[in-house]
Tab-separated table of C-alpha atoms in Angstrom:
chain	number	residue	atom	x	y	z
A	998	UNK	CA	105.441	70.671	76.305
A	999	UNK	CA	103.777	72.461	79.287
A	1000	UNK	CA	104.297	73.314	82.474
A	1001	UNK	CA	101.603	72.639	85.511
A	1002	UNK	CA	99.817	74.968	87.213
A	1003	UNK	CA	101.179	76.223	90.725
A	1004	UNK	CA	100.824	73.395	93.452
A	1005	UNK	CA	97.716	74.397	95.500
A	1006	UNK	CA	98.898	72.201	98.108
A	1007	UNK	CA	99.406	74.602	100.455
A	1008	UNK	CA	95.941	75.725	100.827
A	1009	UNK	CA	93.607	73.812	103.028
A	1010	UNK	CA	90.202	74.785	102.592
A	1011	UNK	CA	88.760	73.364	99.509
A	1012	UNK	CA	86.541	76.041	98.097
A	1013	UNK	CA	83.966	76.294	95.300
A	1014	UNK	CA	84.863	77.837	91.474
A	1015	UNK	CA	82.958	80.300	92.733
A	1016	UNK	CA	84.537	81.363	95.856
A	1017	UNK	CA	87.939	81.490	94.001
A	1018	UNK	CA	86.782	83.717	91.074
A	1019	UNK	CA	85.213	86.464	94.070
A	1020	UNK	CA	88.633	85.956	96.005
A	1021	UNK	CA	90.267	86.426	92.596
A	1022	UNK	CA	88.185	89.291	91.410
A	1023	UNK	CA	88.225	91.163	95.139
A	1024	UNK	CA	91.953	91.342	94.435
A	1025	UNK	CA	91.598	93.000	90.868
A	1026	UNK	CA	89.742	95.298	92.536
A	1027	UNK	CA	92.044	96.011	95.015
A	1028	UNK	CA	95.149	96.808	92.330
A	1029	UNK	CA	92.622	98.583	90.730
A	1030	UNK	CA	91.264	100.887	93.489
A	1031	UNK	CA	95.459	101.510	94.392
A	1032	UNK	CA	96.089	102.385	90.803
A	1033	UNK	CA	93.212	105.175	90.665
A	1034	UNK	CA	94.184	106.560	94.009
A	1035	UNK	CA	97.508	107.070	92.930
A	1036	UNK	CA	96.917	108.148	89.364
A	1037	UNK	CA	93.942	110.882	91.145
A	1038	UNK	CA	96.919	112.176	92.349
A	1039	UNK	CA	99.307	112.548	89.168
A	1040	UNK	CA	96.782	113.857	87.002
A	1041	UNK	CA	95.865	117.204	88.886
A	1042	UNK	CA	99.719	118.069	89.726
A	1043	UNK	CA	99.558	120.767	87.607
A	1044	UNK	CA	96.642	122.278	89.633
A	1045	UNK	CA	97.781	121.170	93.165
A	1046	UNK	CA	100.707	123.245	92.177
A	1047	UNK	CA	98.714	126.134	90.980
A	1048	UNK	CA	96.381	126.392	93.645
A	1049	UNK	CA	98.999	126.006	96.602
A	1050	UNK	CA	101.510	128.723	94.545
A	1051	UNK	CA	104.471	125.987	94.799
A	1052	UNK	CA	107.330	126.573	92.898
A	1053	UNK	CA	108.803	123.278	90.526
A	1054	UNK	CA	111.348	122.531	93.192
A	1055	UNK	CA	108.329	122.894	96.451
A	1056	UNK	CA	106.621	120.164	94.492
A	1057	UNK	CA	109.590	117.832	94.679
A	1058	UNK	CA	109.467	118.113	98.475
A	1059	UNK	CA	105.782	116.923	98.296
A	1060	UNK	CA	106.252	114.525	96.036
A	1061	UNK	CA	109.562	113.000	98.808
A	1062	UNK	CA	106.604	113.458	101.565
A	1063	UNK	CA	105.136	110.825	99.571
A	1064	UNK	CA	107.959	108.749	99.162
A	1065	UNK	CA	109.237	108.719	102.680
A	1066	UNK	CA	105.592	107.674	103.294
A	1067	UNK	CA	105.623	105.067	100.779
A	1068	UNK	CA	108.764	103.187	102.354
A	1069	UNK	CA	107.940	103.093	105.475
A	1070	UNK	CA	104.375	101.878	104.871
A	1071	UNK	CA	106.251	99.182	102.912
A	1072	UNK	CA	108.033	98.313	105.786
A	1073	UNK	CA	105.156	98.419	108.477
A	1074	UNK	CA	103.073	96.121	106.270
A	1075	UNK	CA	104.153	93.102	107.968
A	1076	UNK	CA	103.784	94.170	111.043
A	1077	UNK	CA	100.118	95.311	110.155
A	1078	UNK	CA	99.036	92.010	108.420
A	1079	UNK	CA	100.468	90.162	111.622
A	1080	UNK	CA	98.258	92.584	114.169
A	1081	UNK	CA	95.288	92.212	111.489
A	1082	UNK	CA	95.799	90.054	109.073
A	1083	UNK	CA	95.433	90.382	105.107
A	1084	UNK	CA	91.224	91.646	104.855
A	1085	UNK	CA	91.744	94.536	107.788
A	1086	UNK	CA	95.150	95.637	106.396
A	1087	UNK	CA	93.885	96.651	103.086
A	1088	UNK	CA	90.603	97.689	104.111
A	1089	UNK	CA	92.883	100.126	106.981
A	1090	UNK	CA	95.265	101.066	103.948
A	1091	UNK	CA	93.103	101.852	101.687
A	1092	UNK	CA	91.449	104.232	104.461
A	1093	UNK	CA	94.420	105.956	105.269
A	1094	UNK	CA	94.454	106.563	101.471
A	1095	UNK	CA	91.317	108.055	100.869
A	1096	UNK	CA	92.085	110.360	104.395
A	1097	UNK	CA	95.153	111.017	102.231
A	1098	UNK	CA	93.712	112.387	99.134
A	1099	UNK	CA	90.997	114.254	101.134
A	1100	UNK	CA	94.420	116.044	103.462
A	1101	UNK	CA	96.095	116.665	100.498
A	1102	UNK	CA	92.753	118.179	98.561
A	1103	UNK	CA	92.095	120.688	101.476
A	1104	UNK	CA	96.616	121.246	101.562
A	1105	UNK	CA	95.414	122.401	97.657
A	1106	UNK	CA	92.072	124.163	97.423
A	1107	UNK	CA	91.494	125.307	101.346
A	1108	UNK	CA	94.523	126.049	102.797
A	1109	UNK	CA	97.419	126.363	99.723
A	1110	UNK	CA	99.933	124.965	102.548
A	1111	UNK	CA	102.472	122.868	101.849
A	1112	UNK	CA	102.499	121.158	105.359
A	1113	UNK	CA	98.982	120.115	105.007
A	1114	UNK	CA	99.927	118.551	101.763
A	1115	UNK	CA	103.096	117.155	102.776
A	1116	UNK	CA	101.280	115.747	105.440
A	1117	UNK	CA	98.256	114.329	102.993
A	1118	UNK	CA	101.123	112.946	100.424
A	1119	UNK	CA	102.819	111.116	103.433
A	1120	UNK	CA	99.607	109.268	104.666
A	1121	UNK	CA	98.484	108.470	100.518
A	1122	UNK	CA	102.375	107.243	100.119
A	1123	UNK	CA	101.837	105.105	103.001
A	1124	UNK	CA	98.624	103.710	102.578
A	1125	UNK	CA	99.518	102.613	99.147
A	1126	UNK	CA	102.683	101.006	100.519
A	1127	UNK	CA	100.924	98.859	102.898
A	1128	UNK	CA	98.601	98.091	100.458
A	1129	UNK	CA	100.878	96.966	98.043
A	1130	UNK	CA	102.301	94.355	100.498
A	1131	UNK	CA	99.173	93.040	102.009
A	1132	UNK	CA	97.991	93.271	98.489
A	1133	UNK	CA	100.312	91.180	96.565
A	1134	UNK	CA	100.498	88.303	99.156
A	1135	UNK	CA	96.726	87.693	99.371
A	1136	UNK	CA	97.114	87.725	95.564
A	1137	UNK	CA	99.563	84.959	95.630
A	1138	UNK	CA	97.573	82.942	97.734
A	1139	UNK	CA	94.949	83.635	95.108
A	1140	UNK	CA	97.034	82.652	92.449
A	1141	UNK	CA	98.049	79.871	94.394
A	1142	UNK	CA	94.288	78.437	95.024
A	1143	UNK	CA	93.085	78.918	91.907
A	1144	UNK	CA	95.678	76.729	90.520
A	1145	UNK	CA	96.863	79.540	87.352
A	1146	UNK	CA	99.096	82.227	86.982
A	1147	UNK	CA	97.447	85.873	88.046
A	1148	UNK	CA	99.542	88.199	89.024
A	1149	UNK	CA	100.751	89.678	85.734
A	1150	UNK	CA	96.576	90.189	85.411
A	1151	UNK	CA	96.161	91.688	88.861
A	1152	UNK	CA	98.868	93.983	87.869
A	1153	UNK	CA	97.264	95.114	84.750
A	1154	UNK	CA	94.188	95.891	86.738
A	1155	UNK	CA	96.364	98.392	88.933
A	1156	UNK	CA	97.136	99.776	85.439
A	1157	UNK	CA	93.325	100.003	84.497
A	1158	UNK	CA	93.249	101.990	87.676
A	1159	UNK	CA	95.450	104.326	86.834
A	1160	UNK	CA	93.729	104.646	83.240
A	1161	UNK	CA	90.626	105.527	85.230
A	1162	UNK	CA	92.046	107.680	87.347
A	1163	UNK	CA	94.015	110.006	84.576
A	1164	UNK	CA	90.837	110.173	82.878
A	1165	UNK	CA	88.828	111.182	85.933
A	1166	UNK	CA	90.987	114.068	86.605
A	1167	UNK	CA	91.205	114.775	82.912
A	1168	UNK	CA	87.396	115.156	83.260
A	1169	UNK	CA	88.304	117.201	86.459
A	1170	UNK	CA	90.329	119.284	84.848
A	1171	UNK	CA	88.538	120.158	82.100
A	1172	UNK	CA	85.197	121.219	84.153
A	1173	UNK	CA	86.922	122.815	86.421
A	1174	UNK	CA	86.514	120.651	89.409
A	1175	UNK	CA	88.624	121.944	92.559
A	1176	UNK	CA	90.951	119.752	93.322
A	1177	UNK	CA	89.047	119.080	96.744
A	1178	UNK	CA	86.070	117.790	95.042
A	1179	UNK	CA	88.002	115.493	92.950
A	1180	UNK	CA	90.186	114.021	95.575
A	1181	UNK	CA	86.857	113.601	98.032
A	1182	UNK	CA	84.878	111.812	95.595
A	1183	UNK	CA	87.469	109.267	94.863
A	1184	UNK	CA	88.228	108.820	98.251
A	1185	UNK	CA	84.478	108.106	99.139
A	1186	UNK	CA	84.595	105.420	96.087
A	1187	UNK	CA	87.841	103.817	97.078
A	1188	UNK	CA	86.233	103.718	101.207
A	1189	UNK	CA	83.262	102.095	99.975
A	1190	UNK	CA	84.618	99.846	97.739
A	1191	UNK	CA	87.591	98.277	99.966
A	1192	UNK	CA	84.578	97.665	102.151
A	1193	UNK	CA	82.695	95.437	99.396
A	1194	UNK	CA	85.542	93.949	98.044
A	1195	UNK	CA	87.692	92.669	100.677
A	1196	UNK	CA	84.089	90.759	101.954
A	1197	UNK	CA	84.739	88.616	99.697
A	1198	UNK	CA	88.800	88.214	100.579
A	1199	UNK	CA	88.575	84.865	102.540
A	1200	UNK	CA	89.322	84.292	106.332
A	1201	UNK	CA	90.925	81.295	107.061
A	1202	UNK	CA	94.576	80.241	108.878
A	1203	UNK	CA	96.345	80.419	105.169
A	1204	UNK	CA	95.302	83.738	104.573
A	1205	UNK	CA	96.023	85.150	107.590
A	1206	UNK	CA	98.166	83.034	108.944
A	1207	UNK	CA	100.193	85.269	110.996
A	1208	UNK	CA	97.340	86.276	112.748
A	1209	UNK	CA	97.260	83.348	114.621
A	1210	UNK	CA	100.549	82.952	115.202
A	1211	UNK	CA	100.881	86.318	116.607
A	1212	UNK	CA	99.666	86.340	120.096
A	1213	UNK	CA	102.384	83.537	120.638
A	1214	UNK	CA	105.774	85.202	118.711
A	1215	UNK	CA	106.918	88.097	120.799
A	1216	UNK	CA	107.747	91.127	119.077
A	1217	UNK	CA	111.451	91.102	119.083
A	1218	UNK	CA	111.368	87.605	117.610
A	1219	UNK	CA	108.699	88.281	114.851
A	1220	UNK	CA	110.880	91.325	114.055
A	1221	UNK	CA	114.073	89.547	113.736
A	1222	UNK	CA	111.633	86.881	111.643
A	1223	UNK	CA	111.429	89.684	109.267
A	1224	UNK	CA	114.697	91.033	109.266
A	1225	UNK	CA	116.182	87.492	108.476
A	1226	UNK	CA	114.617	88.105	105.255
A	1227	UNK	CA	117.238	90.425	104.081
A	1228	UNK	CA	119.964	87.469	104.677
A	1229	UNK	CA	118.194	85.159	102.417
A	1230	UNK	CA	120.037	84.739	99.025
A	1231	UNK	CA	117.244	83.702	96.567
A	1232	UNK	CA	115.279	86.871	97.976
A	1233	UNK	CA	117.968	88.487	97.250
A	1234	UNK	CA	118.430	87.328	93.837
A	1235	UNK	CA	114.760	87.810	93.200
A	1236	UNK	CA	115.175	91.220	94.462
A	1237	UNK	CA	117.708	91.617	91.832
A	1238	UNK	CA	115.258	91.195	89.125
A	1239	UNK	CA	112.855	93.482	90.258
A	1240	UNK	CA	115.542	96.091	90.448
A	1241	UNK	CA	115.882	95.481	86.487
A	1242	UNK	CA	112.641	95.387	85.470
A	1243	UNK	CA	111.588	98.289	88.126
A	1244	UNK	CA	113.983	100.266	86.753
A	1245	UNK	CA	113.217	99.613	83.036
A	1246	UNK	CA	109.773	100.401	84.357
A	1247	UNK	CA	110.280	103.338	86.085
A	1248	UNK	CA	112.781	104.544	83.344
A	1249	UNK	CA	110.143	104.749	80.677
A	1250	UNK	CA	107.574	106.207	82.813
A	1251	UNK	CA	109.433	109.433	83.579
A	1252	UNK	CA	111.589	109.790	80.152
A	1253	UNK	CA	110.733	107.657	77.678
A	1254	UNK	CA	108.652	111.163	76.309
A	1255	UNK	CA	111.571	113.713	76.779
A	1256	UNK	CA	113.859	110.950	75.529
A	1257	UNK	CA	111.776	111.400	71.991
A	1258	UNK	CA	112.058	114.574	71.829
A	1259	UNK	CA	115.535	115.745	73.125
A	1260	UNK	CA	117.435	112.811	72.150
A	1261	UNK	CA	115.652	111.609	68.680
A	1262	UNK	CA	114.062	115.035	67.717
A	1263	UNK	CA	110.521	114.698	68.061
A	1264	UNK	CA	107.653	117.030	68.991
A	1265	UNK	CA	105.869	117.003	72.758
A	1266	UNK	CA	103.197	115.399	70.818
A	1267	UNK	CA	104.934	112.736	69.206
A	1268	UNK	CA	106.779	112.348	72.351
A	1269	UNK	CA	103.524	111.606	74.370
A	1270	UNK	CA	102.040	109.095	71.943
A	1271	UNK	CA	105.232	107.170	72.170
A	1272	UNK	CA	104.767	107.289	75.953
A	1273	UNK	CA	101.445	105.988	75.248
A	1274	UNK	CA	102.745	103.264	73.224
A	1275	UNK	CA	104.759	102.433	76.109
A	1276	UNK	CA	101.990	101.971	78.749
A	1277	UNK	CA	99.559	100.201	76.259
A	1278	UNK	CA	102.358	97.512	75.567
A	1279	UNK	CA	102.967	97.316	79.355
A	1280	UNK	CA	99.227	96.805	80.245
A	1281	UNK	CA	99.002	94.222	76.822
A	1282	UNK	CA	101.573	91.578	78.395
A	1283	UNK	CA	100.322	92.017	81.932
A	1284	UNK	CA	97.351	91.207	80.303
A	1285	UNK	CA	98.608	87.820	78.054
A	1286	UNK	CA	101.174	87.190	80.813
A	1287	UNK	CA	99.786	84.687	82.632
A	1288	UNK	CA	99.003	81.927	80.281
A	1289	UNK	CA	102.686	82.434	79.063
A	1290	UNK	CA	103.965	81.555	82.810
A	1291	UNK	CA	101.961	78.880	82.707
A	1292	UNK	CA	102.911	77.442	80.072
A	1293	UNK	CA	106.509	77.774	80.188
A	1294	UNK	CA	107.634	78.437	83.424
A	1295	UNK	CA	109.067	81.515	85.161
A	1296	UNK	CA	112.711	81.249	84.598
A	1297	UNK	CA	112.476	80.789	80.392
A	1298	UNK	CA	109.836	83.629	80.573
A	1299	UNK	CA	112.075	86.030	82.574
A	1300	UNK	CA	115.095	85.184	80.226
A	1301	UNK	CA	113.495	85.486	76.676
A	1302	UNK	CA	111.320	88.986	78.611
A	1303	UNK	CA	115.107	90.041	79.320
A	1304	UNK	CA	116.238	89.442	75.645
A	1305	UNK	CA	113.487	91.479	74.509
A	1306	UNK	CA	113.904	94.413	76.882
A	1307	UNK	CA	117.620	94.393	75.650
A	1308	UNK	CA	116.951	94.288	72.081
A	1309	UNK	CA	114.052	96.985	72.687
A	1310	UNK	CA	116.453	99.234	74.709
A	1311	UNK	CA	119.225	99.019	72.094
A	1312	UNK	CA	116.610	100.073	69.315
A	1313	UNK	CA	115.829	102.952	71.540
A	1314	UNK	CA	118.938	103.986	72.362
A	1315	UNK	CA	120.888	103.937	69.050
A	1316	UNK	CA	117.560	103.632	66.630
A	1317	UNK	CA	117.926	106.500	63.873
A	1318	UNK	CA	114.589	106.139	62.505
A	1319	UNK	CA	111.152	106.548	64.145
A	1320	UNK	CA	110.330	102.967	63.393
A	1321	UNK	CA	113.248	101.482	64.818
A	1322	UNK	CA	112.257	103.605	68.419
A	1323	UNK	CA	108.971	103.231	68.272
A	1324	UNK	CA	109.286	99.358	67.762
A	1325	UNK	CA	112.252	99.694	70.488
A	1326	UNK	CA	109.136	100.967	72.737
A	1327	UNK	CA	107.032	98.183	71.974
A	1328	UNK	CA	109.880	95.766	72.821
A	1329	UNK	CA	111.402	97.552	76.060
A	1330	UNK	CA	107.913	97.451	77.813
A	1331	UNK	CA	107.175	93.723	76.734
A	1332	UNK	CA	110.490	92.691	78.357
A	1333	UNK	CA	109.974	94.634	81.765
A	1334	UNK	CA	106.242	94.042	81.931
A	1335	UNK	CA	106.227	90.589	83.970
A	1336	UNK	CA	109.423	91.269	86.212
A	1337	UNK	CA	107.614	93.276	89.364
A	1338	UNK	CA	104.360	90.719	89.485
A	1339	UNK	CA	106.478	87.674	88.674
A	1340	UNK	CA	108.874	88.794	91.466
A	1341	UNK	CA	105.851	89.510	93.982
A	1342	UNK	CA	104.635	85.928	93.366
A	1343	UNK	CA	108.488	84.152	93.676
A	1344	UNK	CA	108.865	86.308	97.059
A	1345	UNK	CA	105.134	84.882	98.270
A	1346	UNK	CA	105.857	81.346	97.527
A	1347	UNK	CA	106.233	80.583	101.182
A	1348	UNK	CA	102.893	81.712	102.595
A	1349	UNK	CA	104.277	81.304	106.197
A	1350	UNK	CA	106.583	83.831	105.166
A	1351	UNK	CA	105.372	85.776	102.428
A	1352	UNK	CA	104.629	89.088	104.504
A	1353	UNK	CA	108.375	89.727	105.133
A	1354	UNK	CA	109.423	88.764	102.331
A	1355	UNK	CA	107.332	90.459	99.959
A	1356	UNK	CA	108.302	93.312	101.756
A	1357	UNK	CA	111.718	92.807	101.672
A	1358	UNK	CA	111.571	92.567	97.407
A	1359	UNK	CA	109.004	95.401	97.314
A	1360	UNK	CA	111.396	97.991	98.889
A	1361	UNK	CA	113.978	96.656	96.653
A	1362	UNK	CA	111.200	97.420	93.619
A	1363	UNK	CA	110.147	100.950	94.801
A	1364	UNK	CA	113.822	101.953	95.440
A	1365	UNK	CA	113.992	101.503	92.452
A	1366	UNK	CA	111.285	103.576	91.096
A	1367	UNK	CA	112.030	106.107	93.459
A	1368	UNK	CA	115.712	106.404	93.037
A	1369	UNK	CA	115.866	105.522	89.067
A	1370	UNK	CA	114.184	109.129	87.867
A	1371	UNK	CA	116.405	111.593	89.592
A	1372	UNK	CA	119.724	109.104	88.857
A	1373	UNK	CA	118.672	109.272	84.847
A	1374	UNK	CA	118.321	112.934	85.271
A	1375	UNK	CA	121.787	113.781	86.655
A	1376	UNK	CA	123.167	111.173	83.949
A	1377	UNK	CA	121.262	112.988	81.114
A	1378	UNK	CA	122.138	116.447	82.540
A	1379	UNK	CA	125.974	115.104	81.812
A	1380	UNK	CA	126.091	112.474	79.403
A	1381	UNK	CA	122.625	112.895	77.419
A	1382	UNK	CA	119.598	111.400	77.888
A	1383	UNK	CA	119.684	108.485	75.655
A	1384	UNK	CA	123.017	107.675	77.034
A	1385	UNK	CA	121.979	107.657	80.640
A	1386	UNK	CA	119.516	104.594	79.556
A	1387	UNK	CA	122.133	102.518	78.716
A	1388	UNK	CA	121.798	102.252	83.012
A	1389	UNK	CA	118.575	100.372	81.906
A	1390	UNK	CA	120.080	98.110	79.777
A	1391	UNK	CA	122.664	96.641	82.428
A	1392	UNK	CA	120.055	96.149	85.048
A	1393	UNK	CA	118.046	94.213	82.431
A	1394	UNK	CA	121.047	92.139	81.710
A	1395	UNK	CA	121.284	91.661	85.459
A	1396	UNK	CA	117.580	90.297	85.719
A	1397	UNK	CA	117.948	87.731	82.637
A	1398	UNK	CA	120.932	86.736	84.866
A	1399	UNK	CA	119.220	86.341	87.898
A	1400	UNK	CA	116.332	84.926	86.689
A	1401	UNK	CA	116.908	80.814	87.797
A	1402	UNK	CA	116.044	82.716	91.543
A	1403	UNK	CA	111.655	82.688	90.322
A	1404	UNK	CA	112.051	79.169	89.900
A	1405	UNK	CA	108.648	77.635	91.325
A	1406	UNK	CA	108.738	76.078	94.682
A	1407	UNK	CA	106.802	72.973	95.112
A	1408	UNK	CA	105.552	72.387	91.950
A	1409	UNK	CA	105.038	69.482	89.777
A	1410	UNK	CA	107.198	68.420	87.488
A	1411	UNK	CA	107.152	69.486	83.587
A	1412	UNK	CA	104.707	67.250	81.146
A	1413	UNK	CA	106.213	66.118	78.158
């Protein structure tokens, strides 16, 4: 039994194969170019910190410059794909971006002020939030036209990026490159390739449809439009899920290392392979996760993903043996893999609409991201860190329960 593709209905140009695999492929590129901007970042912390004398708890405040920035690009995105629709709101993000990472590169090697890099961390935060909106929606539309599941795949491609850019800056590092000269040359890669990619991002009144609409919706109206969002109960719902899986997500990313080593005993070592374990089963079902939508549906995906991020999160909470952990690993990231992209596409399935709400579920998602670290910190601090992840585990339990919300709109019945 299978199910069908998405209905591509909804788009009314009929293009070539080989129009949709360059609009397809200009959006991997465009995960990927976000993913190394951001990871550029991560990877040269350590000298940021060292070159701008910032004590553990000054780097925190940079790190909320981004944050702040990050939100409230997330919630200008609309508003910026209305005024210039999906090809010049990348392109501008992805500007504001590399102007980001050269602000914050001076803020380290030039000036060692934290103002200057609070400043560069707020424009990188929200150029990568706007991104991320204007991002995901032309990706559904993608998805949607090319008749197949992709966003699990464009996701993994914002992973790739941030493989590339932790080993760029692990190069970086280890010649010595100032942090200046690191940020600057990936800024002048990600400027010149938003340029080349999004050429190939199509303009038409389905991809930019509130472009045209926009001269005749007056403000107020377009930003109650997008408020109205909030009231919606599926959205809602859908948000739900991403709050799971986000968390799960985030979870892992920030203690899923110190969790092997303070709460099961390990080395730092041993503690950062089974972080790498982590990511590498993330990236592998972003990866496979497509064909598996396709095939069964979102809702019995999301379920059985939930069932396996439970199981994996029990074996990692209360595993006593390294194989019963490391195999809990394996299992949490499989289950939270597909919730953020499979949540993205549910929230674009109404392209008339799919600014807001993507929006909408994508502030839900990097709340949760955002807010999840410091809230497993202060539960560790008290309770223990393997404790504080049985947080994780409810959320997931929340997502499997809120999964019927994905359910495809306008598709074609199931074939037996």
């Amino acid at each position: 039994m299978s199910h069908a593709t998405p209905d591509t209905s909804s788009t009314p140009v009929t293009r070539s194969r080989r129009e949709l695999v360059a609009w397809r492929n200009a959006i991997f590129a465009i995960f990927f170019l976000s993913g190394l901007s951001m990871a550029t970042w991560v990877a040269r912390i350590p000298a940021v910190r060292d070159d701008a004398h910032l004590a553990l708890v000054t780097v925190g405040f940079v790190i909320l410059g981004m944050s702040i920035g990050s939100v409230i690009g997330l919630i200008a995105a609309p508003w910026m794909m209305a005024r210039l629709g999906a090809r010049r709101s990348m392109m501008v993000s992805l500007f504001i971006v590399s102007v980001g990472l050269v602000v914050v590169g001076l803020g380290s090697t030039v000036f060692g002020s934290l103002p200057v890099l609070i400043i560069g961390m707020a424009l990188l935060g929200f150029g990568n939030g706007s991104v991320d909106v204007a991002m995901n929606v032309e990706g559904a539309l993608a998805e949607r036209a090319n008749g197949k599941t992709l966003m699990p795949l464009m996701h993994a491609f914002f992973s790739f990026g941030t493989a590339a850019g932790a080993g760029i800056g692990v190069l970086a590092s280890a010649i010595r490159l100032p942090v200046l000269w690191n940020f600057s040359i990936v800024a002048v890669l990600v400027a010149i390739a938003i340029v080349v990619a999004v050429r190939f991002v199509p303009v038409d009144a389905d991809a930019e449809d509130t472009v045209a609409d926009a001269p005749s919706v007056p403000w107020r109206e377009r930003v109650r439009e997008n408020l109205s969002a909030w009231g919606d109960v599926r959205l809602l719902l859908i948000g739900v899920i991403m709050l799971g899986m986000s968390f799960a997500e985030g979870g892992a990313n920030d203690w899923v290392a110190l969790a092997v080593v303070d709460g099961h005993g390990g080395d730092n070592t041993f503690g950062a392979v089974v972080f790498g374990v982590f990511t590498i089963s993330m990236t592998v079902a972003r990866v496979l996760g497509g064909p598996v939508l396709d095939r069964f549906g979102r809702v019995p995906v999301l379920r059985v993903c939930a069932a396996i991020g439970i199981v994996g999160l029990s074996l990692f909470i209360w595993g006593s043996e390294p194989w019963m952990y490391i195999t809990g690993t394996v299992l949490w990231a499989l289950g939270c893999a597909l919730g953020f992209p499979v949540g993205m596409s549910a929230a674009a399935d109404d392209p008339k609409r799919a600014a807001a709400r993507v929006s909408a579920v994508a502030i839900i998602g990097y709340c949760a991201f955002l807010a999840g670290p410091p809230l497993l910190g202060f539960l560790g601090q008290h309770f223990g860190i393997l404790n504080a992840l049985i947080v994780l585990l409810v959320l997931m339990v929340a997502s499997g329960l809120a999964a019927p919300a994905a359910r495809e709109q306008g598709t074609r019945a199931p074939r037996a």
